[in-house]
Amino acid sequence: MANRYRTHNCSEAGRHIGRGISVAGWVNRRRDHGGLIFIDLRDRSGLLQVVFNPQVAAEAHRIATEMRPEYVVRITGEVARRPAGTENPGIPTGEVELIAREAEILNASRPMPFPMSDESGIDESVRLKYRYLDLRRPQMQQNMMLRHRVIKFIRDFLDARGFIEIETPILLKSTPEGARDYLVPSRLYPGKFYALPQSPQQLKQLLMVSGFEKYYQIARCFRDEDQRADRQPEFTQLDLEMSFVDEENVLDLMEELFTSLMAELKPEIRIVKPFPRLSYHEVIERFGTDKPDLRFGLELADVSDIVEDSEFGVFRTAIAGGGIVKGFAAPGCADYSRKQQAELVEFARARGGKGLVTMAIEGGQGGSLDDLTLDKVHSAVTRFFTIDQVREMVKRLHAGPGDLLLFAADKAEVVNTVLSQLRLEMANRLGLTDPNLMVFAFIQDHPLMEWNQEGNRWDSMHHPFTAPYDEDIPLLDTDPGRVRARHYDFVCNGYELSSGSIRIHDSRIQEKIFSLLSYSDEEIRERFGHLLEALEFGAPPHGGIAPGIDRLVMLLAGEDNIREVIAFPKTKSATDLMTNAPDAVSEDQLRELHLRLRAH
RNA sequence: GGCCCCGUAGUGUAGCGGACUAACAUGCCACCCUGUCACGGUGGAGAUCAGGGGUUCGAAUCCCCUCGGGGUCGCCA
């Protein structure tokens, strides 16, 4: 698009040698030689060197002396091949340069609060305060473009398969279960509130009742919970729902979508096909978490049966108290120093463990277990075990000489939390987290409900609309904890990318679930009446999934927090450092909304 | 809500009880420089050491509180 500002962008210059062009952009760098001045001009497409020669264009040269980094300028001149020997192989346009004839400063700039080019760590609060400048940096520009391409790919992919994108409201009714809602007070109805969607869950099910059959939406979701590196108060999901499908249809679609997306956008990253499908119980057992990083082994193993009769009181007590003892082997780490091992113990304590038992097996890697003697087992607690017990443990962990064995003993949840994190830590230390490998996997067969000790009732593991397997339905009356959900998680490299399920389309089963969850008839009618009613008007069997876009783009971009792929993210404490939101509002605004602030 | 890490010129760091009148790099300003590309050279300005309180003869440095940023457990159907 040629206009009064420019005829071409920087990256196109190489194709117009010998011709006159105009370009516009930001001054990336100025090199003033007293006579000659060089400017690296930057626009979205890249860099182009501009030469100002006082003998070629005195006025343009004079203007160039006033230019400073990040000034916005327009330059007209001729594209020329650079003199032999002065080419710069470091930039794509390094073969050519623009000989300036005419220059105009469109806007000046104050000095930058932080460097645009330097990749070194700038305090994130400074970046967030000047986010519009942070986004000017090439790295952030790339992240945003990648995000755009991911979303564009998803839209094209689903459109080609007959999906319809439908927007759903941002102002909804609050549903107190699940995450904490963001609330919006109603002006017209004193004392009443809208809630922002935690996800368009119920709406997309209703769209299935409407007969759209294949729906999707790039949906903004809001959850008022504490933040993490991979969690923001508002985030974006690919929300998707289909009618007349079973699990395989949804999972196959996901596998096809993500396989083709990777091939198109990140061909250099390897993936594993077909995507592994593992049961919930299996991944908890093997990895201690429901979102395992499958790029490496270091699998956990339960050794409770081996050590329950050992002389080691800590293990015996844990097991006697209903707990377990699990461990895994860190290959080649038997030479960890006392201090390094103490670090690991501290790591475990910081994550809720009472401690950690380390056991170094002396000897070269690959050595035989038969030669193992207790004096080659270096641990503070070696004396409590027989050589047979140690051999069994080593064998159970698929370990051998040269390895460092790590054990935790406690309630199962604590052991799994500690060891799953320690597993990631050791993988990082051992360099096993390959950035060019993404292992997508599906986790299935979660329990439908879990017992809530404090509330003395059953809670949904996922949400109350998840269907149980048909064959497990009788268990709803006898043993609800054993009912398996037609639920699936989609995980990648230790992140939960997505949750989904086949939904309940039978109002009687839906009512039964609600009553098991200890909702009163009135609560059910009040909160879910519209959904139950809808299920009575010819609701088709349906199911869906909702991959998190932020986490996906984060993984594709090689970033380790989602703020790097969100244009204007909030801090860990849910504030916006640029606009200073949230902020107080005027008394007038409050009055209009029928609100009065409580003293704290 | 718990635990942990961080806060020193615009930016990134050093300094970790006295030699600090706070150093280095970069950025900024001025001057010099016609083939640089992280251009080079000379000179200069720039810091209530996050804020408050305490310990000490003496605090950027040690302790406590607060604020801000980050990580994590709980939480996130």
XYZ file of C-alpha atoms (C1' of nucleotides) in Angstrom:
677
model
C 0.000 0.000 0.000
C 1.851 3.056 -1.260
C 0.835 6.344 0.299
C 2.397 9.630 1.301
C 4.370 7.942 4.049
C 5.874 5.046 2.190
C 5.924 3.034 -0.973
C 7.610 -0.075 0.445
C 8.541 -1.664 3.707
C 12.124 -2.201 4.804
C 12.365 -5.868 3.983
C 11.292 -5.293 0.368
C 14.177 -2.956 -0.436
C 16.423 -5.689 -1.768
C 14.029 -6.305 -4.663
C 14.201 -2.687 -5.855
C 17.883 -2.009 -6.416
C 18.390 1.100 -8.511
C 14.895 2.427 -7.900
C 13.534 5.213 -5.765
C 11.425 4.246 -2.778
C 10.040 5.776 0.380
C 10.123 4.001 3.693
C 8.859 4.921 7.128
C 9.553 3.529 10.553
C 11.576 3.913 13.707
C 15.266 4.752 14.066
C 16.737 1.567 15.441
C 20.265 2.936 15.648
C 22.235 5.912 14.416
C 25.913 5.850 13.557
C 27.179 9.383 13.006
C 30.616 9.568 11.407
C 30.658 13.339 11.321
C 30.316 13.256 7.578
C 28.359 10.128 6.715
C 25.470 9.173 8.956
C 24.029 5.656 8.971
C 20.571 4.932 10.250
C 19.143 1.477 10.766
C 15.492 2.027 10.010
C 13.102 -0.464 11.571
C 9.549 -1.210 10.609
C 7.444 -4.288 11.301
C 9.105 -6.144 8.449
C 12.693 -5.657 9.587
C 15.741 -3.400 9.312
C 17.143 -1.361 6.437
C 20.350 0.672 6.496
C 19.946 4.253 5.295
C 22.990 6.332 4.310
C 22.960 10.102 4.640
C 25.748 11.709 2.635
C 26.022 15.511 2.940
C 27.333 15.653 -0.634
C 24.300 13.769 -1.927
C 21.604 15.519 0.086
C 22.737 18.220 2.483
C 19.308 18.907 3.973
C 18.521 15.243 4.564
C 21.907 14.867 6.235
C 21.170 17.833 8.484
C 17.854 16.283 9.514
C 19.626 13.006 10.208
C 21.912 14.714 12.739
C 18.772 15.405 14.765
C 17.520 11.852 14.666
C 17.714 9.764 17.804
C 16.750 6.187 18.622
C 13.026 5.509 18.244
C 12.326 8.704 16.345
C 9.652 8.078 13.733
C 10.955 9.071 10.321
C 10.122 8.941 6.644
C 12.944 8.640 4.128
C 12.944 8.816 0.346
C 15.920 7.752 -1.687
C 17.403 5.158 -4.012
C 18.064 1.570 -3.144
C 21.673 0.698 -3.955
C 23.840 -2.335 -3.642
C 26.299 -1.712 -0.839
C 29.918 -1.032 -1.790
C 31.918 -4.269 -1.996
C 33.155 -5.330 1.414
C 30.574 -3.395 3.407
C 27.736 -5.892 3.190
C 26.244 -7.002 6.500
C 25.368 -10.707 6.519
C 23.758 -10.203 9.916
C 20.517 -8.741 8.568
C 18.300 -9.891 5.686
C 18.678 -6.578 3.836
C 22.437 -6.514 4.410
C 23.289 -6.540 0.692
C 21.647 -3.175 0.048
C 21.137 0.238 1.559
C 18.967 3.257 0.954
C 20.770 6.402 -0.256
C 18.706 9.145 1.347
C 17.565 12.087 -0.803
C 14.918 13.404 1.493
C 14.110 12.857 5.129
C 11.374 13.905 7.492
C 11.045 13.461 11.211
C 7.417 12.471 11.742
C 7.735 12.328 15.493
C 10.465 12.584 18.082
C 10.906 10.243 21.033
C 12.079 10.618 24.575
C 14.951 8.306 25.483
C 13.670 4.789 26.016
C 13.183 3.535 29.579
C 14.859 0.298 28.513
C 16.754 -0.857 25.437
C 14.695 -2.034 22.458
C 17.318 -4.404 21.116
C 18.995 -5.882 24.152
C 17.609 -9.266 25.097
C 19.052 -9.181 28.595
C 16.658 -9.307 31.494
C 14.836 -6.077 32.147
C 12.799 -5.960 35.312
C 9.351 -7.133 34.324
C 7.569 -4.390 36.218
C 9.326 -1.800 34.030
C 8.345 -3.703 30.919
C 4.744 -3.888 32.086
C 4.582 -0.213 32.931
C 5.698 0.629 29.388
C 4.105 -2.375 27.764
C 3.502 -0.524 24.492
C 7.279 -0.082 24.230
C 7.994 -3.612 25.359
C 5.760 -4.803 22.535
C 7.913 -2.834 20.107
C 10.786 -5.238 20.788
C 11.319 -7.811 18.032
C 10.884 -10.727 20.426
C 7.453 -9.537 21.496
C 6.474 -8.686 17.938
C 7.332 -12.262 16.985
C 5.337 -13.664 19.888
C 2.279 -11.634 18.921
C 2.598 -12.635 15.284
C 2.935 -16.267 16.286
C -0.195 -15.942 18.380
C -2.020 -14.422 15.429
C -0.920 -17.246 13.148
C -1.972 -19.897 15.675
C -5.447 -18.429 15.985
C -5.718 -17.914 12.233
C -4.690 -21.526 11.652
C -7.264 -22.780 14.136
C -10.037 -20.717 12.545
C -9.176 -21.913 9.047
C -8.865 -25.513 10.191
C -12.204 -25.588 11.967
C -13.978 -23.595 9.272
C -12.831 -26.146 6.706
C -14.435 -28.859 8.845
C -17.808 -27.222 9.156
C -17.434 -25.511 12.514
C -19.298 -22.278 13.121
C -17.801 -19.530 15.259
C -20.445 -18.108 17.569
C -19.895 -15.430 20.161
C -21.422 -15.824 23.610
C -22.072 -13.153 26.214
C -19.442 -11.720 28.519
C -22.134 -10.669 31.003
C -23.557 -13.820 32.500
C -25.153 -15.201 35.600
C -22.854 -16.118 38.469
C -22.314 -19.808 39.168
C -20.685 -20.042 42.586
C -19.195 -23.508 42.104
C -15.841 -23.717 40.417
C -13.529 -20.750 40.358
C -14.336 -17.440 41.980
C -16.318 -15.201 39.633
C -15.524 -11.683 38.547
C -18.722 -9.758 39.250
C -20.254 -6.774 37.516
C -22.888 -4.814 39.432
C -26.159 -4.094 37.688
C -27.319 -0.473 37.480
C -30.881 -1.362 36.542
C -31.357 -4.016 39.206
C -30.189 -2.875 42.623
C -28.260 -5.544 44.487
C -27.940 -7.817 41.474
C -24.810 -8.765 39.592
C -23.619 -10.206 36.346
C -20.611 -12.511 36.323
C -17.911 -12.748 33.672
C -17.638 -16.228 32.153
C -15.172 -18.704 33.645
C -15.786 -20.456 30.348
C -18.768 -20.528 27.993
C -19.511 -24.065 29.196
C -23.274 -23.979 29.565
C -23.762 -21.753 26.545
C -21.952 -24.058 24.207
C -24.017 -26.983 25.429
C -27.141 -24.944 24.772
C -25.847 -24.237 21.257
C -25.769 -27.995 20.752
C -29.407 -28.166 21.819
C -29.979 -25.423 19.239
C -28.692 -27.749 16.568
C -25.475 -26.064 15.436
C -23.689 -29.408 15.799
C -20.189 -27.974 15.452
C -19.391 -24.808 17.365
C -16.193 -23.076 18.290
C -15.082 -19.735 19.635
C -11.858 -18.021 20.535
C -13.273 -17.207 23.936
C -12.025 -14.938 26.678
C -12.466 -16.473 30.126
C -12.178 -14.923 33.581
C -11.292 -16.547 36.892
C -10.644 -14.619 40.064
C -8.045 -16.948 41.565
C -4.393 -16.577 42.502
C -2.050 -16.290 39.533
C 0.809 -18.435 38.346
C 3.354 -18.318 35.554
C 0.745 -20.050 33.377
C -2.387 -18.430 34.818
C -3.826 -14.945 34.299
C -7.121 -13.509 35.571
C -8.319 -13.414 31.978
C -7.175 -15.874 29.387
C -8.165 -17.225 26.014
C -9.520 -20.639 25.149
C -10.362 -22.333 21.931
C -13.824 -23.340 23.098
C -15.259 -26.143 21.026
C -18.289 -28.418 21.120
C -19.704 -31.107 18.820
C -22.930 -33.072 18.648
C -23.271 -36.800 17.938
C -19.734 -37.629 18.993
C -17.845 -39.907 21.343
C -14.455 -39.324 22.952
C -12.555 -40.633 19.940
C -14.112 -38.038 17.664
C -13.037 -35.164 19.863
C -9.574 -36.552 20.518
C -9.009 -37.420 16.859
C -9.983 -33.888 15.886
C -7.565 -32.461 18.440
C -4.781 -34.732 17.273
C -5.338 -33.698 13.677
C -5.584 -30.023 14.573
C -2.431 -29.954 16.653
C -0.436 -32.174 14.320
C -1.185 -29.985 11.327
C -0.730 -26.808 13.350
C 2.734 -27.930 14.422
C 3.670 -28.957 10.889
C 2.567 -25.598 9.552
C 3.844 -23.231 12.242
C 6.658 -25.039 14.031
C 8.019 -27.755 11.736
C 11.334 -27.693 13.605
C 9.691 -28.931 16.796
C 9.321 -32.703 16.955
C 6.104 -34.272 18.190
C 5.121 -37.834 19.054
C 2.396 -39.434 16.970
C -0.065 -40.818 17.687
C -0.629 -38.760 20.818
C -0.318 -41.108 23.817
C -3.569 -41.801 25.681
C -3.071 -42.610 29.332
C -5.426 -43.198 32.194
C -5.585 -40.804 35.109
C -4.584 -43.508 37.582
C -1.657 -44.518 35.435
C -0.148 -41.037 35.194
C -0.633 -40.379 38.899
C 1.143 -43.654 39.601
C 3.970 -43.139 37.107
C 4.477 -39.366 37.272
C 2.692 -38.193 40.416
C 0.685 -35.598 38.486
C -2.231 -35.454 36.077
C -0.223 -33.285 33.670
C 3.005 -35.200 33.173
C 5.943 -34.000 31.124
C 6.431 -37.008 28.850
C 9.597 -35.797 27.156
C 11.675 -37.917 29.514
C 11.472 -40.904 31.859
C 12.462 -40.566 35.512
C 9.266 -42.428 36.312
C 8.124 -42.816 39.879
C 7.641 -46.227 41.451
C 5.890 -47.305 44.609
C 8.196 -49.203 46.946
C 5.806 -49.375 49.901
C 5.614 -53.177 49.781
C 9.404 -53.473 49.870
C 9.999 -51.190 52.830
C 6.917 -51.679 54.977
C 8.741 -54.271 57.091
C 12.107 -52.520 57.022
C 13.889 -51.209 60.091
C 13.400 -47.628 58.887
C 10.793 -46.040 61.133
C 9.973 -43.099 58.902
C 8.912 -45.363 56.042
C 7.129 -47.847 58.320
C 5.186 -45.122 60.104
C 4.144 -43.439 56.878
C 2.799 -46.698 55.498
C 1.132 -47.699 58.741
C -0.611 -44.329 58.698
C -2.133 -45.030 55.314
C 0.593 -43.334 53.348
C 2.972 -44.596 50.713
C 6.648 -44.570 49.846
C 7.578 -43.735 46.298
C 10.774 -42.807 44.583
C 12.623 -42.414 41.343
C 16.187 -42.619 40.147
C 18.268 -39.710 38.925
C 20.660 -41.408 36.516
C 24.336 -40.678 37.027
C 23.745 -38.501 40.066
C 25.338 -40.806 42.647
C 28.211 -38.349 42.869
C 25.962 -35.559 44.110
C 27.687 -33.806 46.990
C 26.263 -33.672 50.470
C 25.338 -30.060 49.750
C 23.591 -30.869 46.471
C 21.607 -33.613 48.177
C 20.680 -31.206 50.961
C 19.351 -28.843 48.291
C 17.051 -31.570 47.040
C 15.811 -32.271 50.552
C 15.112 -28.566 50.961
C 13.347 -28.534 47.585
C 11.058 -31.311 48.853
C 10.380 -29.536 52.131
C 9.488 -26.313 50.333
C 6.791 -28.254 48.501
C 5.159 -29.712 51.553
C 7.216 -32.846 52.059
C 8.584 -33.724 55.493
C 11.854 -34.603 53.875
C 13.514 -36.760 51.289
C 15.607 -39.885 51.505
C 18.564 -39.912 49.143
C 20.465 -43.084 48.340
C 23.515 -43.033 46.097
C 24.446 -46.318 44.448
C 28.184 -46.422 43.991
C 29.741 -47.700 40.820
C 29.957 -46.976 37.137
C 26.747 -46.725 35.199
C 25.716 -50.004 33.670
C 27.339 -52.032 36.434
C 25.678 -55.180 37.717
C 23.307 -55.289 40.651
C 24.595 -58.665 41.741
C 27.857 -57.063 42.864
C 26.007 -54.534 44.982
C 26.885 -54.556 48.643
C 25.593 -52.321 51.402
C 28.903 -50.478 51.667
C 28.292 -49.211 48.145
C 24.922 -47.756 49.151
C 25.578 -44.252 50.375
C 22.739 -42.921 52.432
C 22.070 -41.663 55.904
C 19.670 -44.565 56.315
C 21.509 -47.472 54.676
C 21.794 -49.285 57.993
C 18.020 -49.702 58.229
C 17.811 -51.816 55.083
C 18.957 -55.251 54.042
C 20.855 -55.673 50.812
C 17.874 -57.529 49.390
C 15.574 -54.628 50.168
C 17.972 -52.200 48.529
C 18.281 -54.444 45.468
C 14.519 -54.625 45.194
C 14.207 -50.851 45.424
C 16.926 -50.284 42.835
C 15.239 -52.776 40.567
C 11.808 -51.231 41.095
C 13.167 -47.820 40.097
C 14.907 -49.288 37.055
C 18.107 -47.900 38.496
C 21.649 -49.141 38.794
C 25.134 -48.252 39.952
C 25.930 -44.578 39.496
C 22.357 -43.465 40.127
C 20.933 -41.377 42.926
C 17.682 -42.747 44.368
C 15.191 -40.267 45.791
C 12.364 -41.370 48.075
C 9.489 -39.593 49.741
C 7.141 -41.071 52.340
C 3.849 -39.481 53.320
C 0.209 -39.421 52.338
C -0.121 -40.266 48.657
C -1.039 -36.716 47.614
C 1.989 -35.228 49.352
C 4.364 -37.858 47.983
C 3.054 -37.339 44.469
C 3.216 -33.542 44.681
C 6.780 -33.564 45.986
C 8.125 -36.229 43.650
C 6.418 -34.900 40.541
C 8.066 -31.539 41.122
C 11.377 -33.094 42.010
C 11.160 -35.136 38.828
C 10.884 -31.923 36.806
C 13.722 -30.368 38.766
C 16.023 -33.310 38.095
C 15.028 -33.360 34.437
C 16.034 -29.733 34.171
C 19.310 -30.363 35.942
C 20.021 -33.330 33.702
C 19.125 -31.412 30.551
C 16.266 -33.755 29.668
C 13.703 -31.054 28.863
C 14.280 -30.788 25.131
C 12.919 -27.438 23.917
C 12.507 -28.843 20.404
C 10.217 -31.650 21.474
C 6.552 -31.352 22.380
C 4.810 -34.456 23.642
C 1.063 -34.020 23.461
C -0.995 -36.608 25.315
C -4.532 -37.308 26.425
C -5.327 -38.286 29.994
C -8.608 -40.154 30.408
C -10.766 -42.051 32.884
C -10.702 -39.532 35.703
C -12.983 -40.190 38.637
C -16.256 -38.344 38.101
C -16.419 -37.180 41.694
C -14.223 -36.984 44.713
C -15.224 -36.970 48.340
C -15.045 -33.564 49.988
C -14.014 -34.213 53.577
C -14.867 -30.793 54.992
C -18.106 -30.375 53.059
C -19.116 -33.979 53.764
C -20.307 -34.380 50.184
C -19.186 -35.311 46.690
C -17.552 -32.726 44.419
C -17.207 -32.861 40.668
C -13.644 -33.448 39.565
C -14.240 -31.430 36.406
C -17.705 -29.912 36.227
C -21.157 -31.317 36.939
C -22.075 -31.702 33.262
C -19.472 -34.373 32.595
C -21.044 -37.676 31.605
C -20.185 -40.892 33.410
C -19.424 -44.009 31.372
C -22.690 -45.840 30.695
C -21.451 -49.000 32.395
C -20.551 -47.026 35.526
C -23.969 -45.437 35.926
C -25.192 -48.133 38.366
C -22.236 -47.201 40.615
C -23.756 -43.759 41.111
C -26.087 -45.412 43.613
C -23.560 -47.704 45.247
C -20.036 -46.311 44.995
C -19.887 -42.833 43.398
C -16.149 -42.519 43.979
C -15.511 -45.339 41.512
C -17.552 -43.852 38.687
C -15.266 -42.934 35.781
C -15.901 -39.739 33.894
C -16.050 -39.488 30.126
C -13.501 -36.787 30.634
C -10.195 -36.102 28.943
C -7.338 -33.763 29.643
C -4.985 -32.687 26.912
C -1.483 -32.143 28.221
C 1.875 -31.151 26.783
C 5.343 -30.965 28.348
C 3.972 -30.736 31.874
C 1.222 -28.240 31.161
C -2.493 -28.861 31.116
C -3.480 -27.435 27.759
C -7.079 -28.371 27.964
C -9.905 -30.210 29.614
C -12.975 -31.614 27.974
C -15.625 -34.228 28.201
C -18.632 -35.891 26.734
C -21.537 -34.145 28.440
C -24.680 -35.438 29.983
C -27.566 -35.041 27.544
C -30.145 -36.889 29.637
C -31.874 -34.616 32.132
C -32.571 -37.473 34.525
C -28.899 -38.351 34.834
C -28.032 -34.682 35.097
C -30.491 -34.302 37.963
C -29.089 -37.361 39.644
C -25.572 -35.939 39.467
C -26.724 -32.628 40.861
C -28.404 -34.324 43.789
C -25.304 -36.433 44.480
C -23.388 -33.160 44.606
C -25.791 -32.191 47.396
C -27.545 -29.390 45.608
C -31.047 -28.845 46.887
C -33.909 -28.993 44.404
C -34.240 -25.273 44.727
C -30.545 -24.651 44.059
C -30.721 -26.908 41.032
C -33.727 -25.060 39.677
C -32.211 -21.678 40.456
C -28.758 -22.293 39.001
C -29.229 -24.903 36.333
C -32.938 -24.817 35.563
C -32.379 -23.482 32.052
C -29.893 -26.240 31.260
C -32.036 -29.045 32.675
C -35.010 -27.718 30.806
C -32.978 -27.535 27.606
C -31.974 -31.164 28.007
C -35.681 -32.034 27.908
C -36.134 -30.500 24.457
C -34.257 -32.962 22.309
C -30.672 -32.386 23.397
C -28.300 -34.372 21.183
C -25.409 -36.358 22.615
C -22.514 -33.928 22.629
C -19.061 -33.216 23.931
C -16.188 -30.851 23.531
C -12.902 -29.502 24.718
C -11.290 -26.127 25.296
C -7.523 -25.808 24.725
C -5.846 -22.833 26.333
C -4.464 -20.566 23.641
C -2.056 -18.696 25.905
C -0.332 -21.822 27.141
C -0.166 -23.284 23.658
C 1.432 -20.163 22.187
C 3.752 -19.974 25.184
C 5.031 -23.484 24.456
C 5.363 -22.786 20.742
C 7.224 -19.546 21.442
C 9.577 -21.290 23.865
C 8.557 -18.928 26.654
C 8.085 -20.033 30.249
C 5.247 -17.742 31.252
C 2.086 -16.711 29.457
C 2.611 -12.985 30.020
C 5.138 -13.167 27.191
C 2.418 -14.087 24.723
C -0.333 -11.776 26.008
C -0.222 -8.214 24.725
C -1.336 -6.540 27.931
C -1.076 -9.011 30.812
C -1.623 -8.403 34.474
C 0.850 -8.959 37.272
C 0.852 -11.913 39.621
C -1.281 -9.817 41.946
C -3.796 -9.144 39.131
C -2.953 -5.473 38.612
C -2.189 -3.617 35.412
C 0.982 -1.582 35.949
C 0.355 0.480 32.818
C -3.153 1.738 33.603
C -3.077 1.110 37.346
C -6.165 -1.082 37.269
C -7.986 -1.970 39.382
C -8.606 1.456 40.827
C -11.148 3.294 42.958
C -14.253 4.737 41.291
C -16.171 7.871 42.116
C -18.890 8.067 44.698
C -21.295 8.900 41.850
C -20.473 5.718 40.033
C -20.991 3.692 43.187
C -24.316 5.352 43.898
C -25.534 4.643 40.391
C -24.728 0.980 40.973
C -26.421 0.982 44.399
C -23.136 0.066 46.063
C -21.631 1.206 49.314
C -18.084 0.205 50.274
C -17.619 -1.699 53.480
C -14.932 -0.654 55.898
C -12.423 -3.471 56.236
C -3.518 -17.445 53.067
C 1.699 -20.231 53.713
C 6.858 -20.643 52.063
C 10.973 -18.841 48.983
C 13.776 -15.214 45.789
C 14.496 -10.126 44.218
C 14.482 -4.394 44.818
C 21.635 0.229 44.184
C 21.802 6.392 38.296
C 17.048 5.520 32.489
C 18.642 0.108 31.911
C 21.812 -4.139 33.447
C 25.148 -5.182 37.267
C 29.330 -4.649 41.300
C 29.761 -3.395 46.307
C 27.426 -7.428 51.525
C 29.687 -3.536 58.685
C 34.601 1.435 58.144
C 39.076 2.647 52.636
C 31.476 4.696 49.539
C 32.506 11.684 48.568
C 28.663 4.479 46.048
C 31.941 1.590 41.135
C 31.507 -0.626 36.048
C 28.928 -1.217 31.445
C 25.274 0.702 28.567
C 21.945 4.676 27.704
C 21.631 10.276 27.867
C 23.991 15.419 26.719
C 28.143 18.204 24.234
C 32.256 18.260 20.921
C 35.417 15.514 17.127
C 35.150 11.851 13.199
C 33.008 10.091 5.264
C 31.855 3.111 5.072
C 29.860 2.053 9.835
C 26.566 -1.759 11.390
C 26.749 -3.097 19.520
C 31.002 2.464 14.789
C 35.126 4.966 17.274
C 37.394 9.126 20.394
C 37.223 13.117 24.328
C 34.479 15.436 28.108
C 29.977 15.902 31.137
C 25.357 15.222 33.699
C 22.810 11.449 36.171
C 21.427 7.436 42.677
C 16.999 10.570 49.099
C 21.137 2.382 47.618
C 12.238 0.713 47.209
C 9.937 3.211 51.927
C 9.868 3.305 57.337
C 11.829 1.790 62.018
C 15.802 -0.518 64.823
C 20.989 -2.501 66.191
C 25.894 -0.112 66.017
C 30.871 4.759 67.391
C 29.609 3.782 62.109
C 24.466 0.624 57.760
C 23.647 0.140 50.569
C 25.637 -3.905 53.743
C 22.775 -6.784 59.960
C 17.460 -7.156 62.171
C 12.021 -5.949 61.952
C 7.760 -3.923 59.378
C 5.532 -2.007 54.911
C 5.284 -1.540 49.616
C 6.384 -3.436 44.742
C 7.924 -7.562 41.253
C 8.597 -12.838 40.541
C 8.385 -18.344 41.728
C 5.709 -22.087 44.245
C 2.040 -24.846 47.700
C -3.079 -24.156 48.828
C -6.635 -22.412 45.294
C -7.813 -22.685 39.821
C -15.652 -27.173 38.787
